[in-house]
mmCIF file of C-alpha atoms in Angstrom:
data_model
loop_
_atom_site.group_PDB
_atom_site.id
_atom_site.type_symbol
_atom_site.label_atom_id
_atom_site.label_comp_id
_atom_site.label_asym_id
_atom_site.label_seq_id
_atom_site.Cartn_x
_atom_site.Cartn_y
_atom_site.Cartn_z
ATOM 1 C CA MET A 1 17.759 34.710 13.859
ATOM 2 C CA ALA A 2 14.413 36.179 14.036
ATOM 3 C CA LYS A 3 14.014 35.802 9.971
ATOM 4 C CA SER A 4 15.166 32.161 10.069
ATOM 5 C CA SER A 5 12.562 31.487 12.739
ATOM 6 C CA SER A 6 10.023 33.232 10.833
ATOM 7 C CA ALA A 7 10.888 31.484 7.484
ATOM 8 C CA GLU A 8 10.726 28.247 9.365
ATOM 9 C CA LYS A 9 7.264 29.069 10.677
ATOM 10 C CA ALA A 10 6.002 30.030 7.188
ATOM 11 C CA LEU A 11 7.142 26.748 5.477
ATOM 12 C CA ARG A 12 5.677 24.767 8.606
ATOM 13 C CA HIS A 13 2.423 26.413 8.237
ATOM 14 C CA TRP A 14 2.327 25.345 4.512
ATOM 15 C CA CYS A 15 3.475 22.108 5.169
ATOM 16 C CA THR A 16 0.496 21.545 7.752
ATOM 17 C CA LEU A 17 -1.937 22.719 5.356
ATOM 18 C CA PHE A 18 -0.446 20.256 2.457
ATOM 19 C CA ALA A 19 -1.082 17.564 5.112
ATOM 20 C CA GLN A 20 -4.689 18.461 5.466
ATOM 21 C CA HIS A 21 -5.041 18.586 1.627
ATOM 22 C CA LEU A 22 -3.685 15.305 1.345
ATOM 23 C CA LYS A 23 -6.161 13.721 3.779
ATOM 24 C CA ALA A 24 -9.346 15.861 3.226
ATOM 25 C CA GLU A 25 -9.097 16.624 -0.527
ATOM 26 C CA LYS A 26 -6.814 13.950 -2.290
ATOM 27 C CA ARG A 27 -7.737 11.474 0.014
ATOM 28 C CA ALA A 28 -4.709 9.933 0.027
ATOM 29 C CA SER A 29 -3.864 6.631 1.836
ATOM 30 C CA ILE A 30 -2.564 6.821 5.460
ATOM 31 C CA TYR A 31 0.679 5.418 3.765
ATOM 32 C CA THR A 32 1.059 8.230 0.970
ATOM 33 C CA GLN A 33 0.303 10.831 3.556
ATOM 34 C CA ARG A 34 3.185 9.606 5.927
ATOM 35 C CA ASN A 35 5.518 9.032 2.945
ATOM 36 C CA TYR A 36 5.095 12.398 1.619
ATOM 37 C CA LEU A 37 5.291 14.210 4.589
ATOM 38 C CA SER A 38 8.527 12.407 5.731
ATOM 39 C CA ALA A 39 9.947 13.166 2.217
ATOM 40 C CA LEU A 40 9.054 16.791 2.849
ATOM 41 C CA GLU A 41 10.870 16.801 6.475
ATOM 42 C CA ARG A 42 13.868 15.066 4.678
ATOM 43 C CA PHE A 43 13.911 17.836 1.834
ATOM 44 C CA GLU A 44 13.701 20.640 4.508
ATOM 45 C CA THR A 45 16.474 18.977 6.504
ATOM 46 C CA PHE A 46 18.680 19.136 3.393
ATOM 47 C CA LEU A 47 17.601 22.860 2.424
ATOM 48 C CA ILE A 48 19.008 23.845 5.695
ATOM 49 C CA ASP A 49 22.233 22.642 5.141
ATOM 50 C CA HIS A 50 22.216 23.305 1.264
ATOM 51 C CA LEU A 51 20.795 27.048 1.880
ATOM 52 C CA GLY A 52 22.703 27.608 5.173
ATOM 53 C CA GLY A 53 19.406 28.057 6.945
ATOM 54 C CA PRO A 54 15.842 27.383 7.285
ATOM 55 C CA PRO A 55 14.223 27.924 3.565
ATOM 56 C CA SER A 56 11.554 30.600 3.196
ATOM 57 C CA ILE A 57 8.768 30.240 0.756
ATOM 58 C CA ASP A 58 10.460 32.459 -1.474
ATOM 59 C CA ASP A 59 13.421 30.390 -1.464
ATOM 60 C CA LEU A 60 11.460 27.487 -2.437
ATOM 61 C CA ALA A 61 10.274 29.253 -5.719
ATOM 62 C CA LYS A 62 13.736 30.285 -6.328
ATOM 63 C CA LEU A 63 15.315 26.604 -6.470
ATOM 64 C CA GLU A 64 16.793 25.305 -9.468
ATOM 65 C CA THR A 65 17.112 21.910 -11.158
ATOM 66 C CA ARG A 66 20.344 21.512 -9.694
ATOM 67 C CA ASP A 67 19.078 21.923 -6.230
ATOM 68 C CA PHE A 68 16.570 19.217 -6.730
ATOM 69 C CA ARG A 69 18.953 17.026 -8.481
ATOM 70 C CA ALA A 70 21.627 17.394 -5.534
ATOM 71 C CA TYR A 71 18.904 16.295 -3.134
ATOM 72 C CA LEU A 72 18.127 13.248 -5.062
ATOM 73 C CA ALA A 73 21.731 12.395 -5.292
ATOM 74 C CA GLN A 74 22.158 12.748 -1.598
ATOM 75 C CA ARG A 75 19.220 10.388 -1.363
ATOM 76 C CA ARG A 76 20.658 7.858 -3.715
ATOM 77 C CA ASN A 77 23.910 7.976 -1.915
ATOM 78 C CA GLU A 78 22.201 7.150 1.244
ATOM 79 C CA GLY A 79 21.158 4.024 -0.480
ATOM 80 C CA LEU A 80 17.719 4.751 -1.703
ATOM 81 C CA ALA A 81 16.393 2.680 -4.661
ATOM 82 C CA PRO A 82 15.213 4.117 -8.111
ATOM 83 C CA PRO A 83 11.428 3.224 -6.917
ATOM 84 C CA SER A 84 12.028 5.221 -3.589
ATOM 85 C CA LEU A 85 13.546 8.001 -5.153
ATOM 86 C CA LYS A 86 10.648 8.497 -7.510
ATOM 87 C CA LEU A 87 8.548 8.452 -4.738
ATOM 88 C CA GLU A 88 10.687 11.322 -3.153
ATOM 89 C CA LEU A 89 10.165 13.270 -6.480
ATOM 90 C CA SER A 90 6.434 12.410 -6.464
ATOM 91 C CA ALA A 91 5.891 14.030 -3.071
ATOM 92 C CA LEU A 92 8.054 17.200 -3.922
ATOM 93 C CA LYS A 93 6.005 17.683 -7.057
ATOM 94 C CA THR A 94 2.935 17.270 -5.395
ATOM 95 C CA PHE A 95 3.869 19.674 -2.607
ATOM 96 C CA PHE A 96 5.058 22.300 -5.305
ATOM 97 C CA SER A 97 2.122 21.938 -7.309
ATOM 98 C CA PHE A 98 -0.063 22.345 -4.124
ATOM 99 C CA LEU A 99 1.789 25.827 -3.471
ATOM 100 C CA ARG A 100 1.052 26.970 -6.998
ATOM 101 C CA LYS A 101 -2.462 26.877 -6.513
ATOM 102 C CA ARG A 102 -2.723 27.732 -2.949
ATOM 103 C CA ALA A 103 0.277 30.160 -2.288
ATOM 104 C CA ASN A 104 0.973 31.501 -5.806
ATOM 105 C CA ILE A 105 4.300 30.181 -5.538
ATOM 106 C CA GLU A 106 5.832 29.106 -8.776
ATOM 107 C CA ASN A 107 8.855 26.749 -9.614
ATOM 108 C CA ASP A 108 9.638 25.769 -13.075
ATOM 109 C CA ALA A 109 12.590 23.514 -12.175
ATOM 110 C CA ILE A 110 10.626 20.842 -10.267
ATOM 111 C CA ALA A 111 8.210 20.373 -13.383
ATOM 112 C CA THR A 112 11.022 19.466 -15.541
ATOM 113 C CA MET A 113 12.621 16.893 -13.175
ATOM 114 C CA ARG A 114 12.103 13.064 -14.090
ATOM 115 C CA GLY A 115 12.744 10.380 -11.892
ATOM 116 C CA PRO A 116 15.050 7.378 -12.373
ATOM 117 C CA ARG A 117 13.931 4.761 -14.589
ATOM 118 C CA ALA A 118 13.221 1.822 -12.383
ATOM 119 C CA LYS A 119 13.073 -2.030 -13.419
ATOM 120 C CA GLU A 120 9.394 -2.924 -13.574
ATOM 121 C CA ARG A 121 8.896 -4.954 -10.431
ATOM 122 C CA LEU A 122 6.016 -7.639 -11.146
ATOM 123 C CA PRO A 123 3.874 -8.889 -8.504
ATOM 124 C CA ARG A 124 4.784 -12.048 -6.685
ATOM 125 C CA PRO A 125 1.884 -14.342 -6.062
ATOM 126 C CA ILE A 126 1.997 -17.757 -4.442
ATOM 127 C CA SER A 127 0.575 -20.858 -5.926
ATOM 128 C CA GLN A 128 -3.194 -22.060 -5.490
ATOM 129 C CA LYS A 129 -1.672 -25.089 -3.488
ATOM 130 C CA ASP A 130 0.313 -22.785 -1.236
ATOM 131 C CA ALA A 131 -2.514 -20.292 -0.935
ATOM 132 C CA ASP A 132 -4.787 -22.992 0.233
ATOM 133 C CA ALA A 133 -2.215 -24.395 2.656
ATOM 134 C CA VAL A 134 -1.803 -20.704 4.054
ATOM 135 C CA ILE A 135 -5.483 -20.372 4.743
ATOM 136 C CA ASP A 136 -5.542 -24.018 6.299
ATOM 137 C CA ALA A 137 -2.664 -23.472 8.461
ATOM 138 C CA ALA A 138 -4.140 -20.125 9.620
ATOM 139 C CA GLY A 139 -6.906 -21.948 11.168
ATOM 140 C CA LYS A 140 -4.720 -24.641 12.895
ATOM 141 C CA LEU A 141 -1.257 -23.111 13.425
ATOM 142 C CA LYS A 142 -0.570 -23.052 17.162
ATOM 143 C CA THR A 143 2.325 -20.435 17.808
ATOM 144 C CA THR A 144 4.668 -19.472 20.892
ATOM 145 C CA THR A 145 1.705 -16.928 22.149
ATOM 146 C CA GLN A 146 -0.728 -19.889 22.103
ATOM 147 C CA LYS A 147 -3.563 -18.325 20.192
ATOM 148 C CA GLU A 148 -6.996 -19.318 21.252
ATOM 149 C CA ASN A 149 -9.770 -20.809 19.026
ATOM 150 C CA TRP A 150 -11.317 -17.587 17.939
ATOM 151 C CA GLU A 151 -7.885 -16.109 16.961
ATOM 152 C CA LEU A 152 -6.935 -18.872 14.611
ATOM 153 C CA CYS A 153 -10.746 -18.412 13.119
ATOM 154 C CA ARG A 154 -10.038 -14.746 12.612
ATOM 155 C CA ASP A 155 -6.565 -15.606 10.710
ATOM 156 C CA ALA A 156 -8.291 -18.116 8.757
ATOM 157 C CA ALA A 157 -11.169 -15.853 7.819
ATOM 158 C CA LEU A 158 -8.877 -13.102 7.110
ATOM 159 C CA MET A 159 -6.551 -15.110 4.957
ATOM 160 C CA THR A 160 -9.533 -16.390 2.895
ATOM 161 C CA LEU A 161 -10.587 -12.650 2.480
ATOM 162 C CA LEU A 162 -7.337 -11.575 1.057
ATOM 163 C CA TYR A 163 -7.229 -14.740 -1.447
ATOM 164 C CA GLY A 164 -10.680 -15.150 -2.101
ATOM 165 C CA VAL A 165 -11.885 -11.618 -2.647
ATOM 166 C CA GLY A 166 -8.702 -10.020 -3.543
ATOM 167 C CA LEU A 167 -8.779 -7.476 -0.934
ATOM 168 C CA ARG A 168 -5.819 -5.192 0.309
ATOM 169 C CA ILE A 169 -5.149 -5.725 3.886
ATOM 170 C CA SER A 170 -5.988 -2.205 4.872
ATOM 171 C CA GLU A 171 -9.551 -2.911 3.063
ATOM 172 C CA ALA A 172 -9.990 -6.196 4.917
ATOM 173 C CA LEU A 173 -9.411 -4.332 8.225
ATOM 174 C CA SER A 174 -11.697 -1.434 7.392
ATOM 175 C CA LEU A 175 -14.558 -3.860 7.612
ATOM 176 C CA ARG A 176 -16.893 -3.423 10.505
ATOM 177 C CA TRP A 177 -18.711 -5.630 12.674
ATOM 178 C CA GLY A 178 -21.818 -4.516 11.495
ATOM 179 C CA ASP A 179 -20.909 -5.774 7.904
ATOM 180 C CA ALA A 180 -21.483 -9.262 9.091
ATOM 181 C CA PRO A 181 -23.215 -11.557 8.111
ATOM 182 C CA ILE A 182 -21.174 -10.956 4.862
ATOM 183 C CA ALA A 183 -23.493 -10.638 1.716
ATOM 184 C CA GLU A 184 -22.709 -12.298 -1.571
ATOM 185 C CA ALA A 185 -21.316 -9.020 -2.693
ATOM 186 C CA ILE A 186 -20.040 -6.191 -0.487
ATOM 187 C CA SER A 187 -19.109 -2.356 -0.966
ATOM 188 C CA ILE A 188 -15.302 -1.754 -0.634
ATOM 189 C CA LYS A 189 -13.575 1.539 -0.214
ATOM 190 C CA GLY A 190 -10.301 1.593 -1.570
ATOM 191 C CA LYS A 191 -7.410 3.841 -2.537
ATOM 192 C CA GLY A 192 -8.611 7.282 -3.082
ATOM 193 C CA ALA A 193 -11.893 6.335 -1.357
ATOM 194 C CA LYS A 194 -13.100 4.980 -4.543
ATOM 195 C CA THR A 195 -15.767 2.528 -3.965
ATOM 196 C CA ARG A 196 -16.306 -0.744 -5.799
ATOM 197 C CA ILE A 197 -18.337 -3.616 -5.439
ATOM 198 C CA VAL A 198 -16.922 -7.091 -5.040
ATOM 199 C CA PRO A 199 -18.392 -10.663 -4.974
ATOM 200 C CA VAL A 200 -17.499 -12.781 -1.945
ATOM 201 C CA VAL A 201 -16.877 -16.477 -2.206
ATOM 202 C CA PRO A 202 -18.742 -18.670 0.028
ATOM 203 C CA ALA A 203 -15.716 -20.026 1.779
ATOM 204 C CA ALA A 204 -15.011 -16.352 2.977
ATOM 205 C CA ARG A 205 -18.482 -15.860 4.127
ATOM 206 C CA GLU A 206 -18.524 -19.154 5.943
ATOM 207 C CA GLY A 207 -15.147 -18.016 7.419
ATOM 208 C CA ILE A 208 -16.157 -15.112 8.839
ATOM 209 C CA ASP A 209 -19.375 -16.762 10.233
ATOM 210 C CA ALA A 210 -17.201 -19.104 12.203
ATOM 211 C CA TYR A 211 -15.056 -16.266 13.329
ATOM 212 C CA ILE A 212 -18.013 -14.070 14.562
ATOM 213 C CA ALA A 213 -19.537 -17.134 16.331
ATOM 214 C CA ALA A 214 -16.224 -17.586 18.335
ATOM 215 C CA CYS A 215 -15.012 -13.973 18.850
ATOM 216 C CA PRO A 216 -15.531 -12.847 22.323
ATOM 217 C CA TYR A 217 -15.617 -8.940 21.311
ATOM 218 C CA GLY A 218 -17.838 -6.964 19.261
ATOM 219 C CA THR A 219 -21.301 -5.513 19.788
ATOM 220 C CA ASP A 220 -21.685 -2.192 18.115
ATOM 221 C CA ALA A 221 -22.071 -2.153 14.233
ATOM 222 C CA ASP A 222 -19.248 0.351 14.350
ATOM 223 C CA ASP A 223 -16.922 -2.129 15.954
ATOM 224 C CA PRO A 224 -14.042 -3.404 13.824
ATOM 225 C CA LEU A 225 -14.682 -6.680 12.458
ATOM 226 C CA PHE A 226 -11.329 -8.009 13.298
ATOM 227 C CA PHE A 227 -10.028 -7.757 16.809
ATOM 228 C CA SER A 228 -6.471 -8.293 18.400
ATOM 229 C CA LYS A 229 -5.983 -10.622 21.387
ATOM 230 C CA ARG A 230 -6.759 -7.614 23.529
ATOM 231 C CA GLY A 231 -10.038 -6.307 21.931
ATOM 232 C CA LYS A 232 -8.096 -3.818 19.856
ATOM 233 C CA PRO A 233 -8.525 -3.367 16.398
ATOM 234 C CA LEU A 234 -6.086 -5.659 14.504
ATOM 235 C CA SER A 235 -3.419 -3.971 12.832
ATOM 236 C CA ALA A 236 -1.707 -4.350 9.405
ATOM 237 C CA ARG A 237 1.339 -5.380 11.399
ATOM 238 C CA GLN A 238 0.044 -7.931 13.283
ATOM 239 C CA ALA A 239 -1.564 -9.526 10.288
ATOM 240 C CA GLN A 240 1.875 -9.382 8.564
ATOM 241 C CA LEU A 241 3.372 -11.091 11.775
ATOM 242 C CA THR A 242 0.931 -13.831 11.558
ATOM 243 C CA MET A 243 1.684 -14.397 7.720
ATOM 244 C CA ALA A 244 5.443 -14.374 8.445
ATOM 245 C CA LYS A 245 4.787 -17.397 11.131
ATOM 246 C CA LEU A 246 2.697 -19.153 8.590
ATOM 247 C CA ARG A 247 5.203 -18.975 5.619
ATOM 248 C CA ALA A 248 8.043 -20.102 8.189
ATOM 249 C CA ALA A 249 5.888 -23.316 9.145
ATOM 250 C CA LEU A 250 5.223 -24.003 5.419
ATOM 251 C CA GLY A 251 8.522 -23.325 4.418
ATOM 252 C CA LEU A 252 7.052 -20.486 1.987
ATOM 253 C CA PRO A 253 9.460 -17.593 0.525
ATOM 254 C CA ASP A 254 9.542 -13.960 2.203
ATOM 255 C CA SER A 255 7.367 -12.886 -0.987
ATOM 256 C CA ALA A 256 4.597 -14.786 0.728
ATOM 257 C CA THR A 257 2.977 -11.894 2.308
ATOM 258 C CA PRO A 258 -0.610 -10.806 2.926
ATOM 259 C CA HIS A 259 -0.553 -8.675 -0.324
ATOM 260 C CA ALA A 260 0.635 -11.716 -2.315
ATOM 261 C CA MET A 261 -2.612 -13.532 -1.218
ATOM 262 C CA ARG A 262 -4.111 -10.683 -3.323
ATOM 263 C CA HIS A 263 -1.602 -11.030 -6.325
ATOM 264 C CA SER A 264 -2.452 -14.522 -6.240
ATOM 265 C CA PHE A 265 -6.208 -13.796 -6.552
ATOM 266 C CA ALA A 266 -5.621 -11.886 -9.611
ATOM 267 C CA THR A 267 -3.132 -14.323 -11.215
ATOM 268 C CA HIS A 268 -5.213 -17.322 -10.739
ATOM 269 C CA LEU A 269 -8.220 -15.630 -12.151
ATOM 270 C CA LEU A 270 -6.512 -14.524 -15.019
ATOM 271 C CA SER A 271 -5.157 -18.050 -15.591
ATOM 272 C CA ALA A 272 -8.456 -19.597 -15.421
ATOM 273 C CA GLY A 273 -9.884 -17.175 -18.164
ATOM 274 C CA GLY A 274 -10.710 -14.286 -16.308
ATOM 275 C CA ASP A 275 -10.680 -10.929 -18.399
ATOM 276 C CA LEU A 276 -8.568 -8.114 -17.501
ATOM 277 C CA ARG A 277 -11.527 -5.490 -17.258
ATOM 278 C CA THR A 278 -13.218 -7.607 -14.872
ATOM 279 C CA ILE A 279 -10.052 -8.218 -12.823
ATOM 280 C CA GLN A 280 -9.461 -4.568 -12.626
ATOM 281 C CA GLU A 281 -12.814 -3.837 -11.282
ATOM 282 C CA LEU A 282 -12.361 -6.313 -8.778
ATOM 283 C CA LEU A 283 -9.056 -5.177 -7.650
ATOM 284 C CA GLY A 284 -10.031 -1.574 -7.694
ATOM 285 C CA HIS A 285 -7.187 -0.428 -10.039
ATOM 286 C CA SER A 286 -7.642 3.077 -11.364
ATOM 287 C CA SER A 287 -5.779 2.110 -14.853
ATOM 288 C CA LEU A 288 -5.621 -1.235 -16.512
ATOM 289 C CA ALA A 289 -1.695 -0.843 -17.072
ATOM 290 C CA ALA A 290 -1.499 -1.966 -13.201
ATOM 291 C CA THR A 291 -3.667 -5.099 -14.069
ATOM 292 C CA GLN A 292 -2.097 -5.824 -17.070
ATOM 293 C CA ARG A 293 1.171 -6.660 -15.046
ATOM 294 C CA TYR A 294 -0.666 -10.003 -14.305
ATOM 295 C CA THR A 295 -0.565 -10.943 -17.731
ATOM 296 C CA LYS A 296 3.096 -11.293 -17.901
ATOM 297 C CA ILE A 297 3.273 -13.247 -14.864
ATOM 298 C CA ASP A 298 0.695 -15.439 -16.607
ATOM 299 C CA SER A 299 2.891 -15.645 -19.699
ATOM 300 C CA GLU A 300 6.041 -16.502 -17.638
ATOM 301 C CA ASN A 301 4.336 -19.354 -16.149
ATOM 302 C CA MET A 302 3.244 -20.702 -19.482
ATOM 303 C CA LEU A 303 6.559 -20.396 -20.687
ATOM 304 C CA ARG A 304 8.030 -22.283 -17.727
ATOM 305 C CA ILE A 305 5.552 -24.840 -18.168
ATOM 306 C CA PHE A 306 6.278 -25.166 -22.024
ATOM 307 C CA ASP A 307 10.038 -25.645 -21.419
ATOM 308 C CA LYS A 308 9.467 -28.096 -18.833
ATOM 309 C CA ALA A 309 6.960 -30.290 -20.464
ATOM 310 C CA HIS A 310 7.494 -29.930 -24.278
ATOM 311 C CA PRO A 311 9.607 -32.705 -25.860
ATOM 312 C CA ARG A 312 11.737 -30.277 -28.205
ATOM 313 C CA ALA A 313 11.785 -27.464 -25.518
#
C-alpha cells in the first residue's frame, strides 16, 4: 500500500510541474491548460484500473502502443469524437515529451501513435447582414433580466469588436480600462502570448466610447474594460449567453456564436479581396493553413451563387 501511495505522489509531483510548465513556459491558453490536465487525470484513472494500481513514473516508461490504444478505445466508446480524441492524444504526447526532457523518462510507443483522421471542420460564419443585425440588436434588446442602458452599450461594443476587428472573445475581454479611448490600432496578446497589431474600425472605437461614457464602473487603468452587471470582469460565458439570446431573438442558427463573429470578419474580408497573408496577421494565426480554411468557405459561397443565378446551372 505504501508503494502505491508513493507512486501516486511521484506522478502527482510531475503533473504539478507539468501544469506549471504549460502556464509559465509554453504559455498555453487557459483552455489548453484545462483540457490537457483533465486528459491526464482521465489517463491516470484509466491506468489505475488497467495496471491494477496507481502508476509510477517507471510504469509510464514501460507503457506500450497497445496500452495507449486501449485508453483511446475506451474514450471512443464513451462517445468521444475524433477531434476530441486527437486532443487527448496531443495532451499525452506533450506530457511524455515533458517527462523525457525533465525526468529522463523515455517512451518510444507514444511517439508512434497517430490520432484518428477527422473530417475537416470549416468555420461557420454568419452573413454580413446578420452580423450587423446582431450588433444592432445587442444595443437594443431587452431581456428578462432588464439590462440597463450601459449594459446594452457594452454588448454592442463587444460584438462590434469581435466582428469589426476579428478578436477572439478572450482577447476582447482581456482589454483593460486604460486601453480606452481605443486608438486606430491596438496591440493584442493572442494565443501563445504572441502579440499583434490590429487596426480598429471607427464603429468599434465609437461603440467603446459610448460604453465608457455610460459604464458606472472602471477607475484604474488595470481594471477590465468590460464589466458584468455586478462590477466584476465580464466572463466569456456571460458573453456567450448574451449571444444566445441575440440569435434566438433574430432567428439565427446555433452556430451564431461570439467566435462566429470573428469567422465572419475573416470571410467577409476575403470576399472583399483581402489577401491571405494580411488576414493571417489580423487574426493572429501561427500558420497560413489555418487561414486558408476561409478560402474554402468563399469558394463554396461562389458556387452556391453560381448554381442559383446562372441560367444554365
